[in-house]
Coordinates of C-alpha atoms in Angstrom, one line a residue:
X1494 CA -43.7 36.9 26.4
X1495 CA -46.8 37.6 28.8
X1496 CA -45.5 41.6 28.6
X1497 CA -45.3 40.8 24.9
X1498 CA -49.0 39.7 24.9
X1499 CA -50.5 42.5 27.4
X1500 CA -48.6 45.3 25.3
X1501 CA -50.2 43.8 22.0
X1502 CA -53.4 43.6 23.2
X1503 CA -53.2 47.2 24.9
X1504 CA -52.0 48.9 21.7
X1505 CA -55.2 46.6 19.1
X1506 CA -58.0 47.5 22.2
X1507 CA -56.7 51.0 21.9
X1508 CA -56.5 51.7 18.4
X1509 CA -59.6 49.9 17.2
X1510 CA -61.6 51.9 19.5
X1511 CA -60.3 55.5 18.7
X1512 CA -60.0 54.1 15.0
X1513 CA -63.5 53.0 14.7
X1514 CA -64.3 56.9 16.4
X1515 CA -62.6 58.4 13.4
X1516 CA -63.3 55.9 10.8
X1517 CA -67.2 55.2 11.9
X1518 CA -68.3 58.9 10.7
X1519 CA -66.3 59.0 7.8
X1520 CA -67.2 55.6 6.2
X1521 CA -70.8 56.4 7.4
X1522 CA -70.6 60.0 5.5
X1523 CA -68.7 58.3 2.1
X1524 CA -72.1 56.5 1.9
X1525 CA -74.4 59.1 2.5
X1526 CA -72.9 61.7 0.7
X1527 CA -72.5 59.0 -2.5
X1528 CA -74.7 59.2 -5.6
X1529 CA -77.4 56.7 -4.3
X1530 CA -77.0 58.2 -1.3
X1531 CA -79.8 60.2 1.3
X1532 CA -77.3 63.4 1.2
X1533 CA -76.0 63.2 -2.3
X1534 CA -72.9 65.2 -2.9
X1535 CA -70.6 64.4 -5.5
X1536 CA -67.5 66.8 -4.5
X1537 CA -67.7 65.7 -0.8
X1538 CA -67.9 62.1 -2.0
X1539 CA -65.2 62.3 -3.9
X1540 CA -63.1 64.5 -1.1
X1541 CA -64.4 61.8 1.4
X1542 CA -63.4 58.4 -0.8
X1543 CA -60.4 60.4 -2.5
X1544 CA -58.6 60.6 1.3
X1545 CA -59.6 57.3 2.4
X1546 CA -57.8 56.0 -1.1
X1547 CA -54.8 58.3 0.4
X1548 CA -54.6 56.6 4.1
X1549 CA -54.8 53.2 2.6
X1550 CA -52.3 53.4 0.5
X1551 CA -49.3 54.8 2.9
X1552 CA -47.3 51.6 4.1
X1553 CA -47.6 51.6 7.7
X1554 CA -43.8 51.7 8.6
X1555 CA -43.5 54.5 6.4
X1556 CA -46.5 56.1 8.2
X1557 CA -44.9 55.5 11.7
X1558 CA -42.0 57.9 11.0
X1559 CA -43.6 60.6 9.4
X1560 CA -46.2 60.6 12.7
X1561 CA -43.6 61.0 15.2
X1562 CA -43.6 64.8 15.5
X1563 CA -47.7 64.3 16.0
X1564 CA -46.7 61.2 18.4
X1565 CA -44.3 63.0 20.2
X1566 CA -46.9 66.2 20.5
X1567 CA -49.6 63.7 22.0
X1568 CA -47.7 61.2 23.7
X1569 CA -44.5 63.0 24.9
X1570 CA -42.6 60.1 23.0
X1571 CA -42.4 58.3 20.2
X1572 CA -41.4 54.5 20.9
X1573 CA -43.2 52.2 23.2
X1574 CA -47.0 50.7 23.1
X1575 CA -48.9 53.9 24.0
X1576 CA -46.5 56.0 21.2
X1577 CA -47.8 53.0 18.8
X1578 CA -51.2 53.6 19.3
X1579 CA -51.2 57.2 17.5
X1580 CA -50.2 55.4 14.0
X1581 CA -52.3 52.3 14.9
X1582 CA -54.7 54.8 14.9
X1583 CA -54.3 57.1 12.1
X1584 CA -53.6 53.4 10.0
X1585 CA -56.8 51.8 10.9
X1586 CA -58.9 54.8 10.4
X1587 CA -59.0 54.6 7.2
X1588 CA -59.1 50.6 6.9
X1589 CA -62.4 51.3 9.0
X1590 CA -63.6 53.6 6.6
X1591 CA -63.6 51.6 3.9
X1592 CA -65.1 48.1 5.7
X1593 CA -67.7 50.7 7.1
X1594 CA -68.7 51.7 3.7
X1595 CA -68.5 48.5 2.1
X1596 CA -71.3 47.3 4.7
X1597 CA -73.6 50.5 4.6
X1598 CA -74.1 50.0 1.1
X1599 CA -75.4 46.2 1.3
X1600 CA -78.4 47.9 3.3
X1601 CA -81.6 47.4 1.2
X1602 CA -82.0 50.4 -0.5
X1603 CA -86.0 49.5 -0.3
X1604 CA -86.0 49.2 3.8
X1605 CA -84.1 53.2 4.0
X1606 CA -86.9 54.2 0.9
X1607 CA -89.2 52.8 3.4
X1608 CA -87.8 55.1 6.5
X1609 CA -88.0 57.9 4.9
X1610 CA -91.3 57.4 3.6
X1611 CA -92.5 57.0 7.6
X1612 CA -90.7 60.4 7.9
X1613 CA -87.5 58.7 9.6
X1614 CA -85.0 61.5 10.2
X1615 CA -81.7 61.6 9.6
X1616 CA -80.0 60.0 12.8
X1617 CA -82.6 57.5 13.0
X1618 CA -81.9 56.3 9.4
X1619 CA -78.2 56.4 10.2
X1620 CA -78.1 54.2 13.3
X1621 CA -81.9 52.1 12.8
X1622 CA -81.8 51.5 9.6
X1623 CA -78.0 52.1 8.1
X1624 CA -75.8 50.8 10.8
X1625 CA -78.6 48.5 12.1
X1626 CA -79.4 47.0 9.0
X1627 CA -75.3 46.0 8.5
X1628 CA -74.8 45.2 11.7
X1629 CA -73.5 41.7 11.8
X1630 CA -70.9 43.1 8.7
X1631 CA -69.6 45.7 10.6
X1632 CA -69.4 43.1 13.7
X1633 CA -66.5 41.3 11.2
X1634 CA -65.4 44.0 9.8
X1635 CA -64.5 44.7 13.8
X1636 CA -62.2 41.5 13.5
X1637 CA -60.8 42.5 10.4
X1638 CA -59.7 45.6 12.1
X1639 CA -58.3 43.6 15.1
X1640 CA -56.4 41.4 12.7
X1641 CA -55.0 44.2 10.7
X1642 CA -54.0 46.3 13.5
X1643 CA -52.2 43.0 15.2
X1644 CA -49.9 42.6 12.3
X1645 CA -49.5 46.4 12.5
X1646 CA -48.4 46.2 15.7
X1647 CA -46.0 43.4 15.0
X1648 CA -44.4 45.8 12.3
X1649 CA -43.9 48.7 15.1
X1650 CA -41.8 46.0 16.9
X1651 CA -39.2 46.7 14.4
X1652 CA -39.2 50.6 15.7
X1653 CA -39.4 50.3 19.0
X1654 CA -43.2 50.1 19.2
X1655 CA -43.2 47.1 22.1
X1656 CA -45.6 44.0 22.0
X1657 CA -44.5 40.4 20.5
X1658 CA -43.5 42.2 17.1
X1659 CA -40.7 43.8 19.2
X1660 CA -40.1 40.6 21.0
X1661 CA -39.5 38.7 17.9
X1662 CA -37.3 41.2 16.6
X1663 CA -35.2 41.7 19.3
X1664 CA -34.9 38.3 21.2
X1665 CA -35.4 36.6 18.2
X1666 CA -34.2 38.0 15.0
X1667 CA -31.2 40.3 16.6
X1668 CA -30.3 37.1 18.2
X1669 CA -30.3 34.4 16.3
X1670 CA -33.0 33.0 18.2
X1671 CA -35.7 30.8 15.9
X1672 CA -37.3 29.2 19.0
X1673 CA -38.7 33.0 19.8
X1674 CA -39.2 33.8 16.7
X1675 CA -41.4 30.8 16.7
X1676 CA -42.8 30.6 19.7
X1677 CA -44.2 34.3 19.1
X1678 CA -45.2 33.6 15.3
X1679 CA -47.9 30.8 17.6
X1680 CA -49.0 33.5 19.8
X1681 CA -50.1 35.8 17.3
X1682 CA -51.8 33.3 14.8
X1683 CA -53.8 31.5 18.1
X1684 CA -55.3 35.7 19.3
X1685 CA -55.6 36.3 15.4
X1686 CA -58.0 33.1 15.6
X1687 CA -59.5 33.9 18.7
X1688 CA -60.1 37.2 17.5
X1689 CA -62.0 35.6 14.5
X1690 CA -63.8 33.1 16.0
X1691 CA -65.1 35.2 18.9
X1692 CA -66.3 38.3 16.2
X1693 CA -67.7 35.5 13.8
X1694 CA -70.0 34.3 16.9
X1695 CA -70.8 37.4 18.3
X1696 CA -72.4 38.3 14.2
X1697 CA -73.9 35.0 14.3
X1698 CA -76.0 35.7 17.1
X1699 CA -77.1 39.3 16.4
X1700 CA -77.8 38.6 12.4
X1701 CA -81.9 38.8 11.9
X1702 CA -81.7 36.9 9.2

């Protein structure tokens, strides 16, 4: 069970980070590029939003197997937790994207007129005034992410992907076991409330207003 735990954790720290890499820029970019937005392009927009629509909708187990030549490629294998992380990945980018989007644009539209009007350029209004406004939104939508990509990473249990999903599977559902099956059902829900708790402070604390 502690392996089960350390492998979870590894694969969620993991993918939320190079998720949030892929996922920052292109939520940040959907915003811009939108029709209120400071770089207002309809047919990127709509590439942008159209492709994030795409990755959402893909279930993640079906996902898994159609990665596993990229996995393979990147990895040199495509079962275990470090395998996991490359759909983990791909799955959250786009779940980042749109959380990332959904928080730009509750940015008062009257402090970036403002910005620009002090001649604010374009990174400054990115990361002062967009990301900084919606800071304490995009703090939860970091647990979100965590959350999300915990149950993901149950699911890979039942390919091979390691952690407590694979625990549960395996010790558990293969073998009749309901006390593991239970015992790792508890473990998840108490780090998906950690998780919450911890995020929800940590927003708290840096929200101006």
């Amino acid at each position: 069970m502690g392996k089960g735990i350390l492998e979870t954790l590894y694969m969620v720290f993991f993918s939320t980070i190079f998720a949030y890499i892929l996922g920052l820029p292109l939520g940040v970019f959907t915003v811009l590029t939108d029709s209120d937005g400071i770089l207002k392009n309809r047919i990127l927009h709509k590439i942008l939003s159209t492709l994030t629509n795409i990755g959402r909708s893909i279930p993640f187990i079906i996902l898994i197997v159609t990665l596993v030549p990229i996995t393979r490629f990147i990895v040199g294998k495509s079962w275990g937790p470090t395998a996991t992380i490359v759909p983990l990945s791909i799955a959250a980018t786009f779940f980042v994207s749109r959380i990332v989007e959904q928080s730009l644009k509750e940015t008062d539209h009257g402090v970036i007129e403002s910005a620009i009007c002090m001649g604010a350029n374009l990174p400054t209004l990115i990361f002062k005034v967009y990301i900084g406004e919606a800071l304490p939104s995009l703090i939860r939508g970091v647990a979100l992410t965590v959350i999300n990509l915990i149950g993901y990473s149950a699911m890979a249990g039942a390919v091979g992907g390691g952690g407590l999903g694979d625990i549960a599977i395996r010790y558990g559902y293969y073998k009749y076991r309901i006390d593991v099956t239970l015992v790792t059902l508890v473990v998840i829900i108490i780090i998906v409330e950690v998780t919450q708790l911890l995020f929800d402070f940590i927003a708290k604390q840096i929200d101006k207003k």
